[in-house]
Amino acid sequence: MADHLRRQIREGIATAVTGLTTTGSRVFQSRVYPLEVADLPGLLVRSSSEVVEVMTIHAPRLQQRSVNVEVVAVARATSDLDDTLDEICKQVEIALAMPVTALAGKAKNVSLASTEIELTGGAERPVGTATMTYVVEYFAFENAPDVAQ
């Protein structure tokens, strides 16, 4: 049995944003602990929530699912931290513009819903983050959440 489509989508997004000019291979999925200095600038990819809508009434029911996937850019504080975060966001947005090759056959649509930027000062290693929330729409039957429709 294949992995849940939510995982396949998260991994596809991580693949799509790996190798960007600014962040390179520093892409981490579902990371709980803070990034180390050697990991910066880097990206975190995680799924945060999902909405499911039933599309048919007969069993097994077809579901339209919308999963929120966050791509979090993390950079170390410099005099141009805003510019660095904006550049990373630009590169991510280009990589995740439809069609996203890494999501072919899995997702019907990928769209940027919001970006939240936060600058944290006062710590030993001040950092900035830009959390880009993408809504990824896909279809699956309720008894086969690992197979895209």
PDB file of N, CA and C in Angstrom, residues 13-117:
ATOM      1  N   ILE A  13       6.075  18.446  -2.627  1.00  0.00           N
ATOM      2  CA  ILE A  13       6.392  19.864  -2.459  1.00  0.00           C
ATOM      3  C   ILE A  13       7.835  20.026  -1.999  1.00  0.00           C
ATOM      4  N   ALA A  14       8.263  19.188  -1.064  1.00  0.00           N
ATOM      5  CA  ALA A  14       9.656  19.252  -0.605  1.00  0.00           C
ATOM      6  C   ALA A  14      10.613  19.005  -1.772  1.00  0.00           C
ATOM      7  N   THR A  15      10.282  18.071  -2.627  1.00  0.00           N
ATOM      8  CA  THR A  15      11.109  17.802  -3.806  1.00  0.00           C
ATOM      9  C   THR A  15      11.148  19.010  -4.730  1.00  0.00           C
ATOM     10  N   ALA A  16       9.983  19.641  -4.930  1.00  0.00           N
ATOM     11  CA  ALA A  16       9.894  20.792  -5.845  1.00  0.00           C
ATOM     12  C   ALA A  16      10.711  21.984  -5.368  1.00  0.00           C
ATOM     13  N   VAL A  17      10.873  22.144  -4.050  1.00  0.00           N
ATOM     14  CA  VAL A  17      11.603  23.308  -3.531  1.00  0.00           C
ATOM     15  C   VAL A  17      13.044  22.980  -3.141  1.00  0.00           C
ATOM     16  N   THR A  18      13.468  21.756  -3.377  1.00  0.00           N
ATOM     17  CA  THR A  18      14.857  21.384  -3.114  1.00  0.00           C
ATOM     18  C   THR A  18      15.716  21.821  -4.299  1.00  0.00           C
ATOM     19  N   GLY A  19      16.843  22.437  -3.993  1.00  0.00           N
ATOM     20  CA  GLY A  19      17.762  22.875  -5.036  1.00  0.00           C
ATOM     21  C   GLY A  19      17.575  24.322  -5.455  1.00  0.00           C
ATOM     22  N   LEU A  20      16.779  25.086  -4.714  1.00  0.00           N
ATOM     23  CA  LEU A  20      16.633  26.505  -5.034  1.00  0.00           C
ATOM     24  C   LEU A  20      17.956  27.220  -4.772  1.00  0.00           C
ATOM     25  N   THR A  21      18.174  28.316  -5.458  1.00  0.00           N
ATOM     26  CA  THR A  21      19.438  29.038  -5.373  1.00  0.00           C
ATOM     27  C   THR A  21      19.791  29.434  -3.943  1.00  0.00           C
ATOM     28  N   THR A  22      18.839  29.937  -3.192  1.00  0.00           N
ATOM     29  CA  THR A  22      19.130  30.462  -1.850  1.00  0.00           C
ATOM     30  C   THR A  22      19.208  29.375  -0.791  1.00  0.00           C
ATOM     31  N   THR A  23      18.327  28.390  -0.852  1.00  0.00           N
ATOM     32  CA  THR A  23      18.245  27.388   0.214  1.00  0.00           C
ATOM     33  C   THR A  23      18.883  26.048  -0.133  1.00  0.00           C
ATOM     34  N   GLY A  24      19.137  25.791  -1.397  1.00  0.00           N
ATOM     35  CA  GLY A  24      19.805  24.556  -1.808  1.00  0.00           C
ATOM     36  C   GLY A  24      19.091  23.305  -1.341  1.00  0.00           C
ATOM     37  N   SER A  25      19.851  22.414  -0.715  1.00  0.00           N
ATOM     38  CA  SER A  25      19.287  21.142  -0.245  1.00  0.00           C
ATOM     39  C   SER A  25      18.832  21.211   1.207  1.00  0.00           C
ATOM     40  N   ARG A  26      18.834  22.394   1.793  1.00  0.00           N
ATOM     41  CA  ARG A  26      18.442  22.563   3.193  1.00  0.00           C
ATOM     42  C   ARG A  26      16.919  22.651   3.297  1.00  0.00           C
ATOM     43  N   VAL A  27      16.267  21.524   3.015  1.00  0.00           N
ATOM     44  CA  VAL A  27      14.806  21.410   3.045  1.00  0.00           C
ATOM     45  C   VAL A  27      14.468  20.275   4.008  1.00  0.00           C
ATOM     46  N   PHE A  28      13.629  20.573   4.986  1.00  0.00           N
ATOM     47  CA  PHE A  28      13.307  19.605   6.036  1.00  0.00           C
ATOM     48  C   PHE A  28      11.798  19.459   6.148  1.00  0.00           C
ATOM     49  N   GLN A  29      11.339  18.216   6.298  1.00  0.00           N
ATOM     50  CA  GLN A  29       9.910  17.959   6.425  1.00  0.00           C
ATOM     51  C   GLN A  29       9.541  17.730   7.887  1.00  0.00           C
ATOM     52  N   SER A  30       8.450  18.352   8.309  1.00  0.00           N
ATOM     53  CA  SER A  30       7.852  18.111   9.627  1.00  0.00           C
ATOM     54  C   SER A  30       8.848  18.224  10.764  1.00  0.00           C
ATOM     55  N   ARG A  31       9.801  19.093  10.635  1.00  0.00           N
ATOM     56  CA  ARG A  31      10.830  19.252  11.659  1.00  0.00           C
ATOM     57  C   ARG A  31      10.254  19.972  12.872  1.00  0.00           C
ATOM     58  N   VAL A  32      10.512  19.446  14.044  1.00  0.00           N
ATOM     59  CA  VAL A  32       9.988  20.025  15.280  1.00  0.00           C
ATOM     60  C   VAL A  32      11.006  20.957  15.924  1.00  0.00           C
ATOM     61  N   TYR A  33      12.275  20.582  15.867  1.00  0.00           N
ATOM     62  CA  TYR A  33      13.308  21.351  16.544  1.00  0.00           C
ATOM     63  C   TYR A  33      13.813  22.484  15.658  1.00  0.00           C
ATOM     64  N   PRO A  34      14.310  23.572  16.266  1.00  0.00           N
ATOM     65  CA  PRO A  34      14.818  24.701  15.474  1.00  0.00           C
ATOM     66  C   PRO A  34      15.973  24.289  14.566  1.00  0.00           C
ATOM     67  N   LEU A  35      16.101  24.996  13.472  1.00  0.00           N
ATOM     68  CA  LEU A  35      17.207  24.735  12.559  1.00  0.00           C
ATOM     69  C   LEU A  35      18.507  25.244  13.171  1.00  0.00           C
ATOM     70  N   GLU A  36      19.586  24.550  12.891  1.00  0.00           N
ATOM     71  CA  GLU A  36      20.912  24.972  13.324  1.00  0.00           C
ATOM     72  C   GLU A  36      21.435  26.026  12.342  1.00  0.00           C
ATOM     73  N   VAL A  37      22.454  26.756  12.744  1.00  0.00           N
ATOM     74  CA  VAL A  37      23.034  27.792  11.903  1.00  0.00           C
ATOM     75  C   VAL A  37      23.470  27.207  10.555  1.00  0.00           C
ATOM     76  N   ALA A  38      24.009  25.986  10.570  1.00  0.00           N
ATOM     77  CA  ALA A  38      24.471  25.352   9.329  1.00  0.00           C
ATOM     78  C   ALA A  38      23.321  25.043   8.377  1.00  0.00           C
ATOM     79  N   ASP A  39      22.094  25.024   8.887  1.00  0.00           N
ATOM     80  CA  ASP A  39      20.915  24.718   8.071  1.00  0.00           C
ATOM     81  C   ASP A  39      20.275  25.968   7.469  1.00  0.00           C
ATOM     82  N   LEU A  40      20.865  27.141   7.728  1.00  0.00           N
ATOM     83  CA  LEU A  40      20.261  28.398   7.284  1.00  0.00           C
ATOM     84  C   LEU A  40      21.001  29.000   6.101  1.00  0.00           C
ATOM     85  N   PRO A  41      20.311  29.651   5.197  1.00  0.00           N
ATOM     86  CA  PRO A  41      18.854  29.679   5.133  1.00  0.00           C
ATOM     87  C   PRO A  41      18.324  28.324   4.695  1.00  0.00           C
ATOM     88  N   GLY A  42      17.137  28.003   5.192  1.00  0.00           N
ATOM     89  CA  GLY A  42      16.547  26.707   4.893  1.00  0.00           C
ATOM     90  C   GLY A  42      15.040  26.793   4.802  1.00  0.00           C
ATOM     91  N   LEU A  43      14.447  25.655   4.451  1.00  0.00           N
ATOM     92  CA  LEU A  43      12.995  25.561   4.315  1.00  0.00           C
ATOM     93  C   LEU A  43      12.464  24.415   5.161  1.00  0.00           C
ATOM     94  N   LEU A  44      11.327  24.649   5.789  1.00  0.00           N
ATOM     95  CA  LEU A  44      10.579  23.605   6.484  1.00  0.00           C
ATOM     96  C   LEU A  44       9.304  23.365   5.684  1.00  0.00           C
ATOM     97  N   VAL A  45       8.949  22.120   5.483  1.00  0.00           N
ATOM     98  CA  VAL A  45       7.721  21.783   4.765  1.00  0.00           C
ATOM     99  C   VAL A  45       6.888  20.907   5.690  1.00  0.00           C
ATOM    100  N   ARG A  46       5.650  21.348   5.958  1.00  0.00           N
ATOM    101  CA  ARG A  46       4.784  20.580   6.858  1.00  0.00           C
ATOM    102  C   ARG A  46       3.333  20.782   6.465  1.00  0.00           C
ATOM    103  N   SER A  47       2.526  19.749   6.688  1.00  0.00           N
ATOM    104  CA  SER A  47       1.091  19.882   6.460  1.00  0.00           C
ATOM    105  C   SER A  47       0.471  20.290   7.788  1.00  0.00           C
ATOM    106  N   SER A  48      -0.454  21.254   7.728  1.00  0.00           N
ATOM    107  CA  SER A  48      -0.990  21.796   8.981  1.00  0.00           C
ATOM    108  C   SER A  48      -2.454  21.448   9.220  1.00  0.00           C
ATOM    109  N   SER A  49      -3.250  21.346   8.171  1.00  0.00           N
ATOM    110  CA  SER A  49      -4.663  21.008   8.346  1.00  0.00           C
ATOM    111  C   SER A  49      -5.226  20.553   7.016  1.00  0.00           C
ATOM    112  N   GLU A  50      -6.397  19.934   7.084  1.00  0.00           N
ATOM    113  CA  GLU A  50      -7.031  19.459   5.867  1.00  0.00           C
ATOM    114  C   GLU A  50      -8.544  19.540   6.031  1.00  0.00           C
ATOM    115  N   VAL A  51      -9.218  19.956   4.959  1.00  0.00           N
ATOM    116  CA  VAL A  51     -10.676  20.008   4.915  1.00  0.00           C
ATOM    117  C   VAL A  51     -11.125  18.964   3.901  1.00  0.00           C
ATOM    118  N   VAL A  52     -12.163  18.202   4.262  1.00  0.00           N
ATOM    119  CA  VAL A  52     -12.666  17.151   3.387  1.00  0.00           C
ATOM    120  C   VAL A  52     -14.126  17.418   3.078  1.00  0.00           C
ATOM    121  N   GLU A  53     -14.465  17.334   1.791  1.00  0.00           N
ATOM    122  CA  GLU A  53     -15.849  17.503   1.348  1.00  0.00           C
ATOM    123  C   GLU A  53     -16.256  16.256   0.574  1.00  0.00           C
ATOM    124  N   VAL A  54     -17.385  15.670   0.959  1.00  0.00           N
ATOM    125  CA  VAL A  54     -17.888  14.476   0.295  1.00  0.00           C
ATOM    126  C   VAL A  54     -18.549  14.890  -1.017  1.00  0.00           C
ATOM    127  N   MET A  55     -18.154  14.219  -2.100  1.00  0.00           N
ATOM    128  CA  MET A  55     -18.637  14.587  -3.428  1.00  0.00           C
ATOM    129  C   MET A  55     -19.728  13.647  -3.947  1.00  0.00           C
ATOM    130  N   THR A  56     -19.805  12.421  -3.440  1.00  0.00           N
ATOM    131  CA  THR A  56     -20.813  11.453  -3.883  1.00  0.00           C
ATOM    132  C   THR A  56     -21.495  10.850  -2.667  1.00  0.00           C
ATOM    133  N   ILE A  57     -22.678  10.280  -2.856  1.00  0.00           N
ATOM    134  CA  ILE A  57     -23.398   9.693  -1.718  1.00  0.00           C
ATOM    135  C   ILE A  57     -23.298   8.179  -1.668  1.00  0.00           C
ATOM    136  N   HIS A  58     -22.904   7.556  -2.758  1.00  0.00           N
ATOM    137  CA  HIS A  58     -22.766   6.100  -2.752  1.00  0.00           C
ATOM    138  C   HIS A  58     -21.384   5.698  -2.231  1.00  0.00           C
ATOM    139  N   ALA A  59     -21.337   4.511  -1.625  1.00  0.00           N
ATOM    140  CA  ALA A  59     -20.076   4.024  -1.063  1.00  0.00           C
ATOM    141  C   ALA A  59     -19.268   3.278  -2.121  1.00  0.00           C
ATOM    142  N   PRO A  60     -17.972   3.377  -2.123  1.00  0.00           N
ATOM    143  CA  PRO A  60     -17.187   4.314  -1.312  1.00  0.00           C
ATOM    144  C   PRO A  60     -17.342   5.742  -1.848  1.00  0.00           C
ATOM    145  N   ARG A  61     -17.403   6.684  -0.934  1.00  0.00           N
ATOM    146  CA  ARG A  61     -17.642   8.081  -1.332  1.00  0.00           C
ATOM    147  C   ARG A  61     -16.362   8.742  -1.834  1.00  0.00           C
ATOM    148  N   LEU A  62     -16.528   9.509  -2.894  1.00  0.00           N
ATOM    149  CA  LEU A  62     -15.427  10.311  -3.411  1.00  0.00           C
ATOM    150  C   LEU A  62     -15.318  11.574  -2.564  1.00  0.00           C
ATOM    151  N   GLN A  63     -14.102  11.911  -2.172  1.00  0.00           N
ATOM    152  CA  GLN A  63     -13.863  13.086  -1.344  1.00  0.00           C
ATOM    153  C   GLN A  63     -12.978  14.078  -2.074  1.00  0.00           C
ATOM    154  N   GLN A  64     -13.343  15.344  -1.955  1.00  0.00           N
ATOM    155  CA  GLN A  64     -12.448  16.419  -2.383  1.00  0.00           C
ATOM    156  C   GLN A  64     -11.749  16.892  -1.128  1.00  0.00           C
ATOM    157  N   ARG A  65     -10.442  16.878  -1.162  1.00  0.00           N
ATOM    158  CA  ARG A  65      -9.660  17.250   0.013  1.00  0.00           C
ATOM    159  C   ARG A  65      -8.817  18.475  -0.303  1.00  0.00           C
ATOM    160  N   SER A  66      -8.707  19.352   0.678  1.00  0.00           N
ATOM    161  CA  SER A  66      -7.867  20.547   0.568  1.00  0.00           C
ATOM    162  C   SER A  66      -6.924  20.551   1.764  1.00  0.00           C
ATOM    163  N   VAL A  67      -5.666  20.258   1.503  1.00  0.00           N
ATOM    164  CA  VAL A  67      -4.681  20.219   2.578  1.00  0.00           C
ATOM    165  C   VAL A  67      -3.867  21.509   2.549  1.00  0.00           C
ATOM    166  N   ASN A  68      -3.657  22.075   3.726  1.00  0.00           N
ATOM    167  CA  ASN A  68      -2.786  23.245   3.856  1.00  0.00           C
ATOM    168  C   ASN A  68      -1.370  22.747   4.105  1.00  0.00           C
ATOM    169  N   VAL A  69      -0.470  23.145   3.223  1.00  0.00           N
ATOM    170  CA  VAL A  69       0.936  22.793   3.376  1.00  0.00           C
ATOM    171  C   VAL A  69       1.706  24.090   3.571  1.00  0.00           C
ATOM    172  N   GLU A  70       2.440  24.145   4.667  1.00  0.00           N
ATOM    173  CA  GLU A  70       3.238  25.330   4.958  1.00  0.00           C
ATOM    174  C   GLU A  70       4.676  25.112   4.502  1.00  0.00           C
ATOM    175  N   VAL A  71       5.182  26.073   3.781  1.00  0.00           N
ATOM    176  CA  VAL A  71       6.596  26.103   3.416  1.00  0.00           C
ATOM    177  C   VAL A  71       7.162  27.296   4.177  1.00  0.00           C
ATOM    178  N   VAL A  72       8.007  27.011   5.139  1.00  0.00           N
ATOM    179  CA  VAL A  72       8.534  28.051   6.022  1.00  0.00           C
ATOM    180  C   VAL A  72       9.984  28.338   5.658  1.00  0.00           C
ATOM    181  N   ALA A  73      10.234  29.558   5.212  1.00  0.00           N
ATOM    182  CA  ALA A  73      11.594  30.004   4.931  1.00  0.00           C
ATOM    183  C   ALA A  73      12.185  30.521   6.233  1.00  0.00           C
ATOM    184  N   VAL A  74      13.377  30.064   6.563  1.00  0.00           N
ATOM    185  CA  VAL A  74      14.050  30.491   7.786  1.00  0.00           C
ATOM    186  C   VAL A  74      15.427  31.022   7.393  1.00  0.00           C
ATOM    187  N   ALA A  75      15.721  32.248   7.820  1.00  0.00           N
ATOM    188  CA  ALA A  75      17.015  32.850   7.502  1.00  0.00           C
ATOM    189  C   ALA A  75      17.556  33.533   8.754  1.00  0.00           C
ATOM    190  N   ARG A  76      18.852  33.615   8.819  1.00  0.00           N
ATOM    191  CA  ARG A  76      19.539  34.276   9.926  1.00  0.00           C
ATOM    192  C   ARG A  76      19.489  35.779   9.734  1.00  0.00           C
ATOM    193  N   ALA A  77      19.404  36.503  10.837  1.00  0.00           N
ATOM    194  CA  ALA A  77      19.303  37.956  10.783  1.00  0.00           C
ATOM    195  C   ALA A  77      20.546  38.586  10.176  1.00  0.00           C
ATOM    196  N   THR A  78      20.321  39.423   9.187  1.00  0.00           N
ATOM    197  CA  THR A  78      21.366  40.240   8.574  1.00  0.00           C
ATOM    198  C   THR A  78      20.739  41.609   8.346  1.00  0.00           C
ATOM    199  N   SER A  79      21.509  42.518   7.813  1.00  0.00           N
ATOM    200  CA  SER A  79      20.970  43.857   7.567  1.00  0.00           C
ATOM    201  C   SER A  79      19.873  43.837   6.498  1.00  0.00           C
ATOM    202  N   ASP A  80      19.870  42.812   5.658  1.00  0.00           N
ATOM    203  CA  ASP A  80      18.858  42.734   4.597  1.00  0.00           C
ATOM    204  C   ASP A  80      17.991  41.487   4.740  1.00  0.00           C
ATOM    205  N   LEU A  81      17.600  41.175   5.961  1.00  0.00           N
ATOM    206  CA  LEU A  81      16.813  39.971   6.241  1.00  0.00           C
ATOM    207  C   LEU A  81      15.501  39.958   5.460  1.00  0.00           C
ATOM    208  N   ASP A  82      14.815  41.096   5.400  1.00  0.00           N
ATOM    209  CA  ASP A  82      13.568  41.168   4.627  1.00  0.00           C
ATOM    210  C   ASP A  82      13.812  40.796   3.168  1.00  0.00           C
ATOM    211  N   ASP A  83      14.894  41.328   2.605  1.00  0.00           N
ATOM    212  CA  ASP A  83      15.214  41.039   1.208  1.00  0.00           C
ATOM    213  C   ASP A  83      15.513  39.555   1.007  1.00  0.00           C
ATOM    214  N   THR A  84      16.236  38.959   1.952  1.00  0.00           N
ATOM    215  CA  THR A  84      16.564  37.536   1.858  1.00  0.00           C
ATOM    216  C   THR A  84      15.291  36.695   1.893  1.00  0.00           C
ATOM    217  N   LEU A  85      14.391  36.999   2.833  1.00  0.00           N
ATOM    218  CA  LEU A  85      13.137  36.245   2.925  1.00  0.00           C
ATOM    219  C   LEU A  85      12.283  36.430   1.670  1.00  0.00           C
ATOM    220  N   ASP A  86      12.249  37.657   1.150  1.00  0.00           N
ATOM    221  CA  ASP A  86      11.485  37.902  -0.081  1.00  0.00           C
ATOM    222  C   ASP A  86      12.060  37.115  -1.258  1.00  0.00           C
ATOM    223  N   GLU A  87      13.377  37.026  -1.332  1.00  0.00           N
ATOM    224  CA  GLU A  87      14.010  36.265  -2.413  1.00  0.00           C
ATOM    225  C   GLU A  87      13.688  34.774  -2.297  1.00  0.00           C
ATOM    226  N   ILE A  88      13.741  34.251  -1.081  1.00  0.00           N
ATOM    227  CA  ILE A  88      13.394  32.844  -0.883  1.00  0.00           C
ATOM    228  C   ILE A  88      11.933  32.619  -1.265  1.00  0.00           C
ATOM    229  N   CYS A  89      11.047  33.514  -0.837  1.00  0.00           N
ATOM    230  CA  CYS A  89       9.623  33.386  -1.184  1.00  0.00           C
ATOM    231  C   CYS A  89       9.431  33.391  -2.699  1.00  0.00           C
ATOM    232  N   LYS A  90      10.127  34.275  -3.380  1.00  0.00           N
ATOM    233  CA  LYS A  90      10.016  34.338  -4.839  1.00  0.00           C
ATOM    234  C   LYS A  90      10.403  33.005  -5.462  1.00  0.00           C
ATOM    235  N   GLN A  91      11.507  32.449  -5.007  1.00  0.00           N
ATOM    236  CA  GLN A  91      11.974  31.177  -5.567  1.00  0.00           C
ATOM    237  C   GLN A  91      10.990  30.042  -5.281  1.00  0.00           C
ATOM    238  N   VAL A  92      10.425  30.009  -4.077  1.00  0.00           N
ATOM    239  CA  VAL A  92       9.439  28.985  -3.727  1.00  0.00           C
ATOM    240  C   VAL A  92       8.186  29.154  -4.577  1.00  0.00           C
ATOM    241  N   GLU A  93       7.712  30.389  -4.716  1.00  0.00           N
ATOM    242  CA  GLU A  93       6.498  30.640  -5.495  1.00  0.00           C
ATOM    243  C   GLU A  93       6.669  30.203  -6.946  1.00  0.00           C
ATOM    244  N   ILE A  94       7.839  30.436  -7.508  1.00  0.00           N
ATOM    245  CA  ILE A  94       8.092  30.002  -8.886  1.00  0.00           C
ATOM    246  C   ILE A  94       8.115  28.478  -8.956  1.00  0.00           C
ATOM    247  N   ALA A  95       8.763  27.835  -7.980  1.00  0.00           N
ATOM    248  CA  ALA A  95       8.861  26.366  -7.968  1.00  0.00           C
ATOM    249  C   ALA A  95       7.506  25.698  -7.798  1.00  0.00           C
ATOM    250  N   LEU A  96       6.577  26.373  -7.104  1.00  0.00           N
ATOM    251  CA  LEU A  96       5.272  25.767  -6.828  1.00  0.00           C
ATOM    252  C   LEU A  96       4.154  26.326  -7.705  1.00  0.00           C
ATOM    253  N   ALA A  97       4.520  27.069  -8.748  1.00  0.00           N
ATOM    254  CA  ALA A  97       3.510  27.558  -9.692  1.00  0.00           C
ATOM    255  C   ALA A  97       3.019  26.372 -10.525  1.00  0.00           C
ATOM    256  N   MET A  98       1.727  26.346 -10.778  1.00  0.00           N
ATOM    257  CA  MET A  98       1.137  25.253 -11.561  1.00  0.00           C
ATOM    258  C   MET A  98       1.662  25.268 -12.982  1.00  0.00           C
ATOM    259  N   PRO A  99       1.895  24.140 -13.600  1.00  0.00           N
ATOM    260  CA  PRO A  99       1.795  22.803 -13.002  1.00  0.00           C
ATOM    261  C   PRO A  99       3.065  22.451 -12.221  1.00  0.00           C
ATOM    262  N   VAL A 100       2.897  21.758 -11.117  1.00  0.00           N
ATOM    263  CA  VAL A 100       4.021  21.326 -10.288  1.00  0.00           C
ATOM    264  C   VAL A 100       4.327  19.880 -10.680  1.00  0.00           C
ATOM    265  N   THR A 101       5.428  19.690 -11.365  1.00  0.00           N
ATOM    266  CA  THR A 101       5.777  18.374 -11.901  1.00  0.00           C
ATOM    267  C   THR A 101       5.804  17.300 -10.818  1.00  0.00           C
ATOM    268  N   ALA A 102       6.325  17.628  -9.647  1.00  0.00           N
ATOM    269  CA  ALA A 102       6.448  16.652  -8.561  1.00  0.00           C
ATOM    270  C   ALA A 102       5.091  16.223  -8.005  1.00  0.00           C
ATOM    271  N   LEU A 103       4.023  16.951  -8.349  1.00  0.00           N
ATOM    272  CA  LEU A 103       2.684  16.597  -7.870  1.00  0.00           C
ATOM    273  C   LEU A 103       1.788  16.065  -8.987  1.00  0.00           C
ATOM    274  N   ALA A 104       2.359  15.835 -10.160  1.00  0.00           N
ATOM    275  CA  ALA A 104       1.576  15.347 -11.300  1.00  0.00           C
ATOM    276  C   ALA A 104       0.888  14.034 -10.936  1.00  0.00           C
ATOM    277  N   GLY A 105      -0.398  13.960 -11.241  1.00  0.00           N
ATOM    278  CA  GLY A 105      -1.167  12.766 -10.944  1.00  0.00           C
ATOM    279  C   GLY A 105      -1.644  12.672  -9.512  1.00  0.00           C
ATOM    280  N   LYS A 106      -1.255  13.621  -8.667  1.00  0.00           N
ATOM    281  CA  LYS A 106      -1.669  13.603  -7.265  1.00  0.00           C
ATOM    282  C   LYS A 106      -2.599  14.768  -6.943  1.00  0.00           C
ATOM    283  N   ALA A 107      -2.160  15.986  -7.258  1.00  0.00           N
ATOM    284  CA  ALA A 107      -2.911  17.193  -6.902  1.00  0.00           C
ATOM    285  C   ALA A 107      -3.579  17.786  -8.128  1.00  0.00           C
ATOM    286  N   LYS A 108      -4.785  18.287  -7.930  1.00  0.00           N
ATOM    287  CA  LYS A 108      -5.506  18.970  -9.008  1.00  0.00           C
ATOM    288  C   LYS A 108      -5.143  20.444  -9.067  1.00  0.00           C
ATOM    289  N   ASN A 109      -4.821  21.027  -7.908  1.00  0.00           N
ATOM    290  CA  ASN A 109      -4.513  22.451  -7.863  1.00  0.00           C
ATOM    291  C   ASN A 109      -3.613  22.753  -6.669  1.00  0.00           C
ATOM    292  N   VAL A 110      -2.701  23.685  -6.869  1.00  0.00           N
ATOM    293  CA  VAL A 110      -1.820  24.178  -5.809  1.00  0.00           C
ATOM    294  C   VAL A 110      -1.879  25.689  -5.877  1.00  0.00           C
ATOM    295  N   SER A 111      -2.222  26.331  -4.762  1.00  0.00           N
ATOM    296  CA  SER A 111      -2.285  27.794  -4.794  1.00  0.00           C
ATOM    297  C   SER A 111      -1.806  28.379  -3.469  1.00  0.00           C
ATOM    298  N   LEU A 112      -1.083  29.484  -3.586  1.00  0.00           N
ATOM    299  CA  LEU A 112      -0.608  30.200  -2.408  1.00  0.00           C
ATOM    300  C   LEU A 112      -1.782  30.931  -1.784  1.00  0.00           C
ATOM    301  N   ALA A 113      -2.036  30.672  -0.498  1.00  0.00           N
ATOM    302  CA  ALA A 113      -3.163  31.294   0.202  1.00  0.00           C
ATOM    303  C   ALA A 113      -2.724  32.483   1.055  1.00  0.00           C
ATOM    304  N   SER A 114      -1.521  32.403   1.643  1.00  0.00           N
ATOM    305  CA  SER A 114      -1.061  33.502   2.492  1.00  0.00           C
ATOM    306  C   SER A 114       0.433  33.377   2.755  1.00  0.00           C
ATOM    307  N   THR A 115       1.011  34.513   3.170  1.00  0.00           N
ATOM    308  CA  THR A 115       2.406  34.552   3.607  1.00  0.00           C
ATOM    309  C   THR A 115       2.461  35.396   4.869  1.00  0.00           C
ATOM    310  N   GLU A 116       3.088  34.850   5.891  1.00  0.00           N
ATOM    311  CA  GLU A 116       3.236  35.574   7.154  1.00  0.00           C
ATOM    312  C   GLU A 116       4.720  35.685   7.464  1.00  0.00           C
ATOM    313  N   ILE A 117       5.188  36.908   7.657  1.00  0.00           N
ATOM    314  CA  ILE A 117       6.607  37.152   7.904  1.00  0.00           C
ATOM    315  C   ILE A 117       6.797  37.559   9.358  1.00  0.00           C
TER     316      ILE A 117
END
